[in-house]
XYZ file of C-alpha atoms in Angstrom:
635
model
C 34.843 99.874 41.249
C 37.377 101.936 43.937
C 37.268 105.065 44.971
C 40.235 108.075 45.389
C 40.106 107.150 48.805
C 41.802 103.440 48.009
C 44.246 105.855 45.788
C 46.521 108.248 48.417
C 49.932 109.635 47.282
C 52.455 109.716 50.371
C 53.809 113.535 50.585
C 56.679 114.204 52.322
C 58.723 117.455 52.459
C 61.703 119.280 54.111
C 62.504 123.161 54.405
C 65.978 125.022 54.832
C 65.150 125.509 57.677
C 63.266 124.331 60.694
C 61.471 120.863 60.065
C 59.674 118.147 61.987
C 57.185 120.134 64.305
C 58.893 123.737 63.841
C 58.728 122.754 60.150
C 57.461 126.096 58.351
C 57.868 128.147 61.072
C 60.986 130.337 60.362
C 59.637 131.277 56.908
C 62.529 128.845 55.246
C 61.984 127.522 51.699
C 60.912 124.233 50.610
C 64.573 122.384 49.695
C 62.921 118.753 49.406
C 59.863 116.925 48.075
C 59.489 112.564 48.489
C 56.656 111.192 47.705
C 54.778 108.035 46.862
C 51.716 106.338 45.234
C 49.727 103.222 47.469
C 46.864 101.171 46.621
C 45.325 100.502 49.475
C 42.325 98.575 46.821
C 45.157 96.177 46.004
C 47.530 96.732 48.910
C 50.047 97.853 46.466
C 53.044 100.287 46.633
C 54.423 102.349 43.522
C 58.655 104.026 42.994
C 59.347 106.342 45.964
C 60.345 109.815 44.533
C 62.431 111.635 45.820
C 63.234 115.467 43.627
C 65.366 118.686 45.139
C 64.587 121.846 45.112
C 66.053 124.863 44.335
C 65.719 127.786 47.398
C 65.520 131.075 45.799
C 67.896 131.810 49.412
C 71.321 129.593 49.000
C 71.436 128.868 52.525
C 70.705 125.906 54.678
C 70.625 125.896 58.482
C 72.954 123.358 59.988
C 69.789 121.542 61.407
C 68.399 121.352 57.565
C 71.810 119.601 57.021
C 72.015 117.734 60.028
C 68.023 116.354 59.548
C 67.817 115.694 55.258
C 71.646 114.814 54.854
C 71.847 117.242 52.006
C 74.244 119.921 51.689
C 74.511 123.759 49.702
C 76.153 121.542 46.969
C 73.061 119.371 46.495
C 70.228 122.523 45.598
C 72.022 124.686 43.744
C 71.656 122.038 40.383
C 68.388 121.313 41.206
C 64.700 122.506 39.406
C 62.885 125.639 41.451
C 60.151 124.168 43.167
C 57.547 125.570 40.571
C 59.347 123.210 37.989
C 60.335 120.504 40.820
C 55.611 120.812 41.381
C 55.027 120.202 37.055
C 56.465 117.180 37.642
C 55.121 115.873 40.613
C 51.825 116.568 39.435
C 52.707 115.018 35.696
C 54.659 112.015 37.238
C 51.161 111.140 39.740
C 48.483 111.832 36.966
C 50.730 109.008 34.864
C 51.215 106.630 37.491
C 47.145 107.209 38.704
C 46.055 106.402 34.700
C 47.880 103.267 34.971
C 46.010 101.988 37.620
C 42.908 102.761 36.345
C 42.277 105.705 38.436
C 41.404 109.228 37.343
C 42.056 110.408 41.036
C 43.254 110.325 44.367
C 44.068 111.812 47.698
C 47.223 113.640 49.279
C 48.367 111.756 52.563
C 50.789 113.168 55.361
C 52.260 112.390 57.661
C 51.693 116.336 59.380
C 49.393 119.166 57.726
C 52.650 121.302 57.968
C 54.373 120.705 54.500
C 50.963 121.470 52.901
C 49.813 124.439 55.287
C 52.389 125.454 56.347
C 55.534 124.882 53.854
C 53.313 124.984 50.765
C 50.313 127.000 50.091
C 53.010 130.021 52.099
C 55.662 129.644 49.974
C 53.582 129.212 46.568
C 51.834 132.013 47.205
C 55.155 134.597 47.850
C 56.053 133.100 44.735
C 52.692 133.639 42.544
C 52.523 129.950 42.256
C 49.693 128.214 40.637
C 48.842 124.899 43.369
C 47.528 122.062 41.762
C 44.201 121.287 42.924
C 45.178 118.196 44.540
C 47.754 120.108 47.205
C 43.661 121.743 48.826
C 42.667 118.672 50.272
C 44.197 115.838 51.796
C 44.561 113.117 54.899
C 46.934 113.734 57.719
C 47.807 109.752 58.555
C 48.381 110.372 62.593
C 44.635 111.983 62.714
C 43.743 109.088 60.530
C 45.490 106.796 62.942
C 43.878 107.643 66.104
C 41.146 107.500 65.103
C 41.508 103.881 63.636
C 43.596 103.335 66.612
C 42.341 105.052 69.832
C 44.321 103.348 71.776
C 48.000 103.342 70.229
C 49.381 105.715 72.568
C 51.741 108.712 70.629
C 53.107 107.934 66.992
C 55.273 110.061 67.595
C 57.326 106.378 66.937
C 55.538 105.263 63.943
C 56.530 105.662 60.517
C 53.925 106.353 57.668
C 54.029 102.426 56.400
C 53.749 101.268 59.861
C 50.437 103.544 60.656
C 49.438 102.984 56.639
C 49.254 98.994 57.733
C 47.038 99.631 60.481
C 44.562 101.315 58.777
C 44.605 99.677 55.625
C 40.134 98.858 55.595
C 38.926 101.892 56.968
C 37.987 104.289 55.520
C 38.976 108.151 55.465
C 36.721 110.074 58.127
C 38.134 112.907 57.483
C 40.128 114.937 54.797
C 40.796 118.151 55.440
C 40.585 121.433 53.004
C 42.863 124.310 52.600
C 40.245 127.019 51.352
C 41.201 128.394 47.653
C 40.603 132.134 48.742
C 39.066 134.076 51.650
C 35.103 134.409 51.869
C 34.692 138.203 53.273
C 31.094 138.894 55.124
C 29.616 140.015 58.288
C 30.030 138.428 60.993
C 27.010 137.508 63.305
C 27.643 138.514 67.395
C 26.894 134.579 68.400
C 29.790 134.287 70.826
C 33.412 133.738 69.653
C 35.525 131.586 70.989
C 38.886 132.784 72.096
C 40.915 130.033 70.991
C 40.396 130.696 67.366
C 41.064 134.805 67.432
C 44.905 136.255 66.908
C 46.206 139.928 65.973
C 48.611 140.608 63.507
C 50.539 143.394 63.959
C 52.286 145.498 61.528
C 50.309 145.379 58.960
C 51.448 147.745 55.978
C 48.785 150.735 55.959
C 47.567 150.039 52.481
C 46.571 145.916 53.272
C 43.164 144.865 52.411
C 41.648 141.696 54.528
C 42.247 139.846 50.998
C 45.841 140.319 51.878
C 45.895 139.359 55.378
C 44.097 136.233 54.150
C 46.453 136.375 51.701
C 49.546 136.020 54.804
C 47.973 133.158 56.313
C 47.395 131.192 53.121
C 46.842 127.660 53.677
C 45.158 128.162 57.207
C 41.450 128.632 57.240
C 40.041 131.864 58.057
C 36.525 131.836 58.896
C 33.364 133.820 56.917
C 34.548 137.753 57.174
C 36.795 136.765 60.148
C 39.132 139.466 59.118
C 38.687 142.585 60.984
C 41.282 145.433 60.307
C 41.515 147.678 63.134
C 40.545 151.809 63.172
C 41.684 154.718 64.935
C 38.836 157.802 66.516
C 39.393 158.854 63.458
C 38.700 156.274 61.189
C 41.939 155.599 59.392
C 43.839 152.300 59.432
C 46.217 151.353 62.201
C 48.290 148.925 60.973
C 46.932 146.075 63.117
C 43.931 143.768 62.314
C 41.769 140.681 63.963
C 41.751 136.898 62.676
C 39.330 134.604 62.620
C 39.938 131.130 62.546
C 37.444 128.178 61.657
C 39.416 126.533 65.206
C 42.019 126.231 67.381
C 44.435 124.521 65.936
C 44.681 126.793 62.216
C 44.942 129.485 65.440
C 47.817 127.881 66.569
C 49.350 127.199 63.341
C 48.775 131.445 63.309
C 51.012 131.799 65.964
C 53.863 130.111 64.262
C 53.769 132.818 62.110
C 54.916 135.782 64.379
C 57.106 138.180 62.991
C 56.366 136.638 59.393
C 57.307 138.835 56.013
C 54.126 140.837 53.795
C 56.123 142.232 51.347
C 59.340 143.562 53.015
C 57.471 144.536 56.987
C 57.898 141.318 59.303
C 53.428 141.008 61.057
C 53.717 140.165 64.649
C 50.830 137.900 66.039
C 49.590 137.724 68.827
C 46.427 136.147 70.880
C 43.462 137.648 71.062
C 39.894 137.232 72.940
C 36.731 136.695 71.568
C 35.053 140.156 72.302
C 38.276 142.242 71.173
C 37.097 140.449 67.677
C 33.112 140.868 68.292
C 34.061 144.890 69.186
C 35.525 145.373 66.453
C 33.542 143.195 63.533
C 30.389 143.103 65.365
C 27.532 145.406 63.772
C 24.636 146.681 65.803
C 22.815 148.926 63.033
C 20.394 146.875 61.212
C 21.090 149.627 58.496
C 24.625 148.277 58.599
C 23.457 144.851 58.125
C 20.668 145.271 55.449
C 23.411 146.682 53.440
C 26.238 143.760 53.963
C 23.262 141.224 53.552
C 24.281 140.657 49.901
C 26.574 137.983 49.021
C 29.919 138.252 47.023
C 30.517 142.191 47.015
C 33.216 144.409 47.205
C 33.395 147.175 49.052
C 35.101 150.129 48.176
C 35.181 153.799 50.481
C 34.388 157.066 49.227
C 35.925 159.422 51.067
C 35.656 163.298 50.887
C 31.581 163.556 49.445
C 29.813 167.257 49.129
C 27.833 166.997 52.080
C 25.125 167.710 50.023
C 26.188 165.229 47.607
C 23.188 163.003 46.564
C 22.782 158.904 45.789
C 21.900 160.431 42.027
C 25.020 163.032 42.072
C 27.590 159.653 43.219
C 26.139 156.903 40.670
C 26.617 159.071 37.826
C 30.268 160.271 39.435
C 31.178 156.340 39.286
C 29.544 156.590 35.538
C 28.151 153.438 33.587
C 31.303 151.112 34.042
C 31.216 151.230 37.502
C 27.436 149.944 38.217
C 26.222 149.681 41.963
C 25.035 147.272 43.512
C 21.384 147.828 43.217
C 21.874 151.496 42.558
C 21.223 153.046 45.226
C 20.577 151.020 47.806
C 24.460 150.000 46.802
C 25.028 153.138 48.302
C 25.468 153.887 52.585
C 25.894 157.325 53.429
C 27.708 157.831 57.135
C 26.176 160.029 58.896
C 26.214 161.653 62.365
C 23.781 160.866 65.214
C 22.416 164.322 64.602
C 21.494 163.266 60.899
C 24.087 165.392 59.321
C 27.033 164.088 56.495
C 30.485 163.048 57.305
C 31.479 162.822 53.778
C 31.929 159.021 53.859
C 30.637 156.586 51.804
C 30.185 152.751 51.372
C 29.626 150.720 47.465
C 28.925 147.346 46.615
C 29.787 146.570 43.157
C 28.778 142.732 42.613
C 32.518 141.958 40.841
C 35.985 143.099 41.060
C 36.055 144.926 37.618
C 33.404 147.351 38.502
C 34.751 148.113 41.651
C 38.524 147.956 39.814
C 36.389 151.367 37.154
C 35.262 152.660 40.555
C 38.790 152.963 41.848
C 39.852 154.982 39.112
C 38.087 157.726 39.920
C 40.641 158.189 43.005
C 40.254 162.337 43.477
C 38.326 163.130 40.643
C 36.464 166.001 41.440
C 32.937 166.081 42.562
C 30.733 168.873 42.882
C 33.749 171.266 44.073
C 35.691 168.150 46.087
C 38.380 166.224 44.895
C 36.414 162.489 46.022
C 39.317 159.331 47.491
C 38.138 155.815 46.676
C 39.645 152.828 48.918
C 39.036 148.754 49.154
C 37.080 148.407 51.938
C 36.276 145.384 54.320
C 32.436 144.696 55.886
C 34.048 144.761 59.688
C 35.096 148.186 58.506
C 32.169 149.345 57.420
C 30.786 148.473 60.646
C 33.733 150.304 63.165
C 33.101 153.863 61.111
C 29.381 153.932 61.496
C 29.306 152.237 64.596
C 32.311 155.281 65.297
C 30.217 158.483 63.927
C 26.457 157.438 65.468
C 28.702 157.188 69.128
C 30.007 160.451 68.760
C 29.198 162.914 71.430
C 26.929 166.256 69.173
C 28.899 168.147 71.922
C 32.780 168.506 72.333
C 33.740 167.752 76.144
C 35.571 171.021 77.585
C 38.627 171.254 78.332
C 40.008 170.386 81.762
C 41.469 173.305 83.526
C 44.750 174.626 83.614
C 47.871 173.635 84.522
C 50.686 175.182 84.980
C 53.641 173.719 83.260
C 58.242 173.900 84.180
C 59.456 176.107 81.649
C 63.081 175.333 82.120
C 63.998 174.193 78.301
C 65.057 176.508 75.799
C 64.633 176.815 71.584
C 67.563 177.731 69.466
C 65.892 179.246 66.565
C 68.025 180.279 62.762
C 70.690 177.672 63.478
C 73.087 177.281 60.405
C 71.287 174.042 58.864
C 75.406 172.653 59.607
C 75.446 173.100 62.985
C 76.169 169.771 65.354
C 75.542 169.207 68.601
C 79.083 169.820 69.558
C 79.045 173.753 68.027
C 75.224 173.360 70.237
C 76.908 173.068 73.440
C 79.772 175.811 72.296
C 77.589 178.378 71.424
C 76.038 177.088 74.700
C 79.119 178.277 76.432
C 79.839 178.452 80.534
C 76.056 177.199 80.347
C 76.569 174.156 79.082
C 77.305 173.101 82.381
C 73.657 173.238 83.891
C 72.315 171.572 80.503
C 69.977 167.811 81.553
C 72.450 164.617 80.243
C 71.602 164.310 76.903
C 69.173 166.533 76.746
C 69.976 168.378 73.549
C 67.422 167.124 70.484
C 67.867 168.830 66.572
C 65.192 169.171 65.338
C 64.977 167.145 61.593
C 62.362 168.187 58.766
C 60.242 165.303 57.163
C 63.589 164.624 54.534
C 65.536 164.451 57.811
C 67.722 166.796 56.483
C 67.968 170.301 59.907
C 65.916 172.666 60.224
C 67.498 174.726 62.083
C 65.636 174.309 65.556
C 66.706 172.551 68.651
C 65.628 172.907 71.243
C 67.797 171.632 75.012
C 66.666 170.596 78.136
C 68.230 172.780 81.401
C 68.220 171.759 84.838
C 65.506 174.012 86.283
C 63.500 176.598 84.698
C 66.064 179.657 86.079
C 68.314 178.041 84.136
C 66.379 178.449 80.916
C 65.552 182.100 81.577
C 68.913 182.987 82.035
C 70.418 180.784 79.181
C 67.836 182.964 76.433
C 68.648 186.042 78.409
C 72.675 185.695 78.281
C 72.558 183.974 74.472
C 69.525 185.277 72.591
C 71.011 186.655 69.422
C 74.550 185.942 69.585
C 76.124 184.316 66.464
C 76.972 180.827 65.210
C 78.948 180.940 62.178
C 77.593 183.939 60.919
C 74.161 183.643 61.830
C 72.484 185.002 64.660
C 70.297 182.748 66.778
C 67.326 183.176 68.481
C 66.800 181.678 72.432
C 63.723 181.206 73.624
C 62.145 180.180 77.278
C 59.339 177.575 76.540
C 58.614 173.918 78.853
C 58.632 170.360 78.472
C 54.819 170.143 77.114
C 55.697 172.520 74.047
C 58.802 170.618 73.175
C 57.374 167.123 72.820
C 54.062 168.989 70.780
C 56.499 171.311 68.621
C 58.730 167.285 68.046
C 55.544 165.559 67.469
C 54.995 167.712 64.668
C 53.200 171.116 65.603
C 54.275 175.122 65.670
C 55.242 176.723 68.266
C 55.301 181.046 67.752
C 54.715 184.189 70.121
C 51.229 183.568 69.285
C 50.887 180.753 71.188
C 50.770 176.866 70.382
C 49.450 175.231 67.838
C 48.650 171.220 68.017
C 50.508 168.747 65.497
C 48.577 168.790 62.008
C 46.752 165.679 63.064
C 45.233 167.109 65.460
C 44.058 170.687 64.573
C 40.477 170.159 63.755
C 39.872 168.964 68.047
C 38.832 171.057 70.147
C 39.238 169.104 73.389
C 42.239 167.278 75.134
C 42.844 164.328 72.609
C 42.790 160.740 74.027
C 45.628 159.177 71.546
C 47.893 161.413 73.849
C 47.741 160.339 77.711
C 49.014 156.890 76.469
C 52.263 158.926 76.387
C 54.165 157.663 78.918
C 56.218 159.522 81.685
C 59.159 161.237 80.214
C 62.340 159.665 81.527
C 64.801 162.075 83.457
C 67.406 161.881 79.671
C 65.827 162.230 76.568
C 67.609 160.475 73.381
C 70.300 162.622 72.332
C 68.666 163.084 68.701
C 65.110 162.409 67.223
C 63.323 162.865 64.016
C 60.032 165.006 64.231
C 58.307 166.493 61.349
C 59.120 169.472 60.520
C 57.769 172.673 63.018
C 57.961 175.363 59.939
C 60.016 178.041 61.128
C 62.899 177.192 59.367
C 64.476 180.491 59.081
C 64.826 182.880 62.110
C 62.710 185.783 62.003
C 63.023 189.098 64.805
C 62.104 188.896 67.661
C 58.599 190.499 69.029
C 57.834 191.481 72.205
C 54.386 189.669 72.404
C 54.560 187.412 75.359
C 53.106 183.923 75.302
C 49.422 183.094 76.022
C 49.228 180.344 78.623
C 45.584 180.799 78.815
C 44.867 180.953 75.170
C 47.264 177.888 74.059
C 46.030 175.788 76.701
C 41.622 175.985 75.909
C 42.693 173.823 73.108
C 46.026 171.631 74.251
C 46.122 172.050 78.601
C 49.099 170.159 79.284
C 49.087 167.620 81.371
C 51.471 165.455 83.818
C 51.677 162.753 81.370
C 51.737 164.891 78.285
C 55.525 163.429 77.861
C 56.527 161.187 75.186
C 58.113 158.270 74.650
C 62.065 158.969 73.608
C 62.253 155.304 72.720
C 60.168 155.936 69.852
C 61.151 155.840 66.758
C 60.552 159.430 65.014
C 61.102 157.954 61.166
C 57.732 156.165 61.645
C 55.750 159.207 60.292
C 54.744 157.357 56.768
C 52.451 159.747 54.203
C 48.542 158.214 54.040
C 48.870 155.322 50.930
C 46.706 155.217 48.607
C 43.700 153.280 50.071
C 41.791 152.775 52.998
C 42.875 155.922 55.060
C 45.078 154.359 57.633
C 45.207 154.812 61.386
C 46.994 153.895 64.328
C 44.762 152.776 67.753
C 43.606 154.636 70.402
C 46.496 153.992 72.261
C 49.432 154.983 69.981
C 51.243 158.162 69.110
C 48.293 159.590 65.956
C 50.910 159.622 62.719
C 50.027 163.031 61.005
C 49.420 163.146 57.248
C 52.318 164.074 54.558
C 53.581 167.444 55.121
C 52.761 169.152 57.836
C 50.030 172.889 58.946
C 50.294 175.949 60.091
C 47.921 177.757 62.082
C 47.502 181.934 61.252
C 46.234 184.490 63.049
C 45.611 187.365 62.739
C 44.717 187.587 59.112
C 43.152 190.304 57.733
C 39.329 190.140 57.215
C 39.431 190.323 53.573
C 42.221 188.272 53.049
C 42.215 185.526 50.063
C 43.718 182.573 49.253
C 45.847 184.200 46.771
C 47.229 186.943 49.641
C 47.967 183.896 51.876
C 50.187 181.473 48.837
C 51.752 184.720 48.478
C 53.121 185.238 51.998
C 54.183 181.719 51.081
C 56.205 182.521 48.421
C 59.326 180.595 48.246
C 57.618 177.474 49.943
C 56.032 174.511 48.675
C 51.959 174.538 49.760
C 50.021 171.704 49.700
C 47.540 172.906 46.669
C 45.045 170.163 46.629
C 44.812 170.497 50.566
C 44.244 174.072 50.260
C 40.912 173.004 47.714
C 39.611 170.851 50.050
C 39.011 174.068 51.852
C 38.551 176.272 49.463
C 36.754 176.911 46.144
C 39.225 180.002 44.865
C 41.693 178.190 44.182
């Protein structure tokens, strides 16, 4: 009796862009499918079927037109991909049934049509592919195994190769995984030829989203490791491990393919990098992740006194945790103090979805954040917290900074660079080229502040003396001398006032100099003319005070260093709010992105000041009450 390997469906396709060895590398849609049944048992071939496919984007490249002989008019009246696939399935099933067979095997001249074109496009369009497309025979590979001395096969046709292997039993049927298998990564060596780094991922993307981006390629079990920064937030990068180098090479061809509206960069990476992110060293983590096929949820903001029973009660009976309290993993510092984070295991997607509905609900007096997580994230977070030193590193000795800049405060919101130059008058000639920097708020509108780089500290001092409280469009403008370091910190989202320099919002909890700042390259001689930054919360002019800057006090938190400058070629509009998913981050070597809004430090408050007094003080400004509730109990 004939088996399914005796009945082949030779399958071919073309896209609206690159074809041949680059098929699928440019994300173009499929426009042509061709198939024909071959009965190896009876040595017969069936009818040749050729179906055009209408792409969503009606555009064909010149290369496509030349190679396929098709024009745009040919595809306009064709059926969309889902209809053509239904036609394929019905046609093949009918012919196979007429042959007295119940199954068949897809046979391709190259795996690209299956792995790089059909599966990715079906995934993007949410199409369910017939089961036959999850396994196939690569005709070229089988030909090489059958005829190893035949040499290159580029000039051989599928028909000629089939003729050579008519009596050859197919030794290897390739498969496409139905879904990504999450799990733990063993600390065994990882072949660097199987690992890539994906960069530019949406902050809310999970390991399943990344696996979907690489649909058609087989990722190793637990082979997606989302990268976190020092604060435990995702940074938009991930390391992905494939089952072999062939799949890794195909993954590299998806460089700058899109996930939603964002293009993803794909680069080579090493096995050591993957193990550093995904490898776990804690027995506690290994035991927690030993259960198979579990959905992991991360909880953040737990009260430090929260018990396992309180967490289980918070999740409720509609979200039963796997094995009760054993399905909870509390994250702690090396001395045993809780961090407020925990990971929870659920046995199915339904229970996890029910748990996610508890996002920002109250436990005790704090709201709890819930996000999807991964095994690699569990390992990273546990490893990072367990390696955190109990005593912060002392800041280095302060370095005297050059005060060659001035800050303008209280500018009319309609003021432009030309107005500032007119305001500066004769001092305009002392401004460095492209040295005027408007400060915009979170909505991209003028904040009333600007920084100007002068040619020397003496020139900056002179401007501050001569231009302070001059009038611009019926408003007096305050002018203060400051340093380039202070300007950089403010433009990154910090605040600058007469009582000292407050770091950017994302840096407030740190007492030691943030390592991420050391990644900024040295400031170029001239800065870009306009840069967009977080609001410094100093939009309205205030009367001058006589209190001078206290460099020692300021530098105790953020000592200026020669490399504490900004790369003004960065895209400063890239300050994104925290997404409704697991915390997203920036890599340790990248600029740290602040949280939504901005924070301001208040010094000299009366000891009996309450929350209501502070809110009253900021009347007229939008204050994030939820963040206040996280640190007080009287809101």
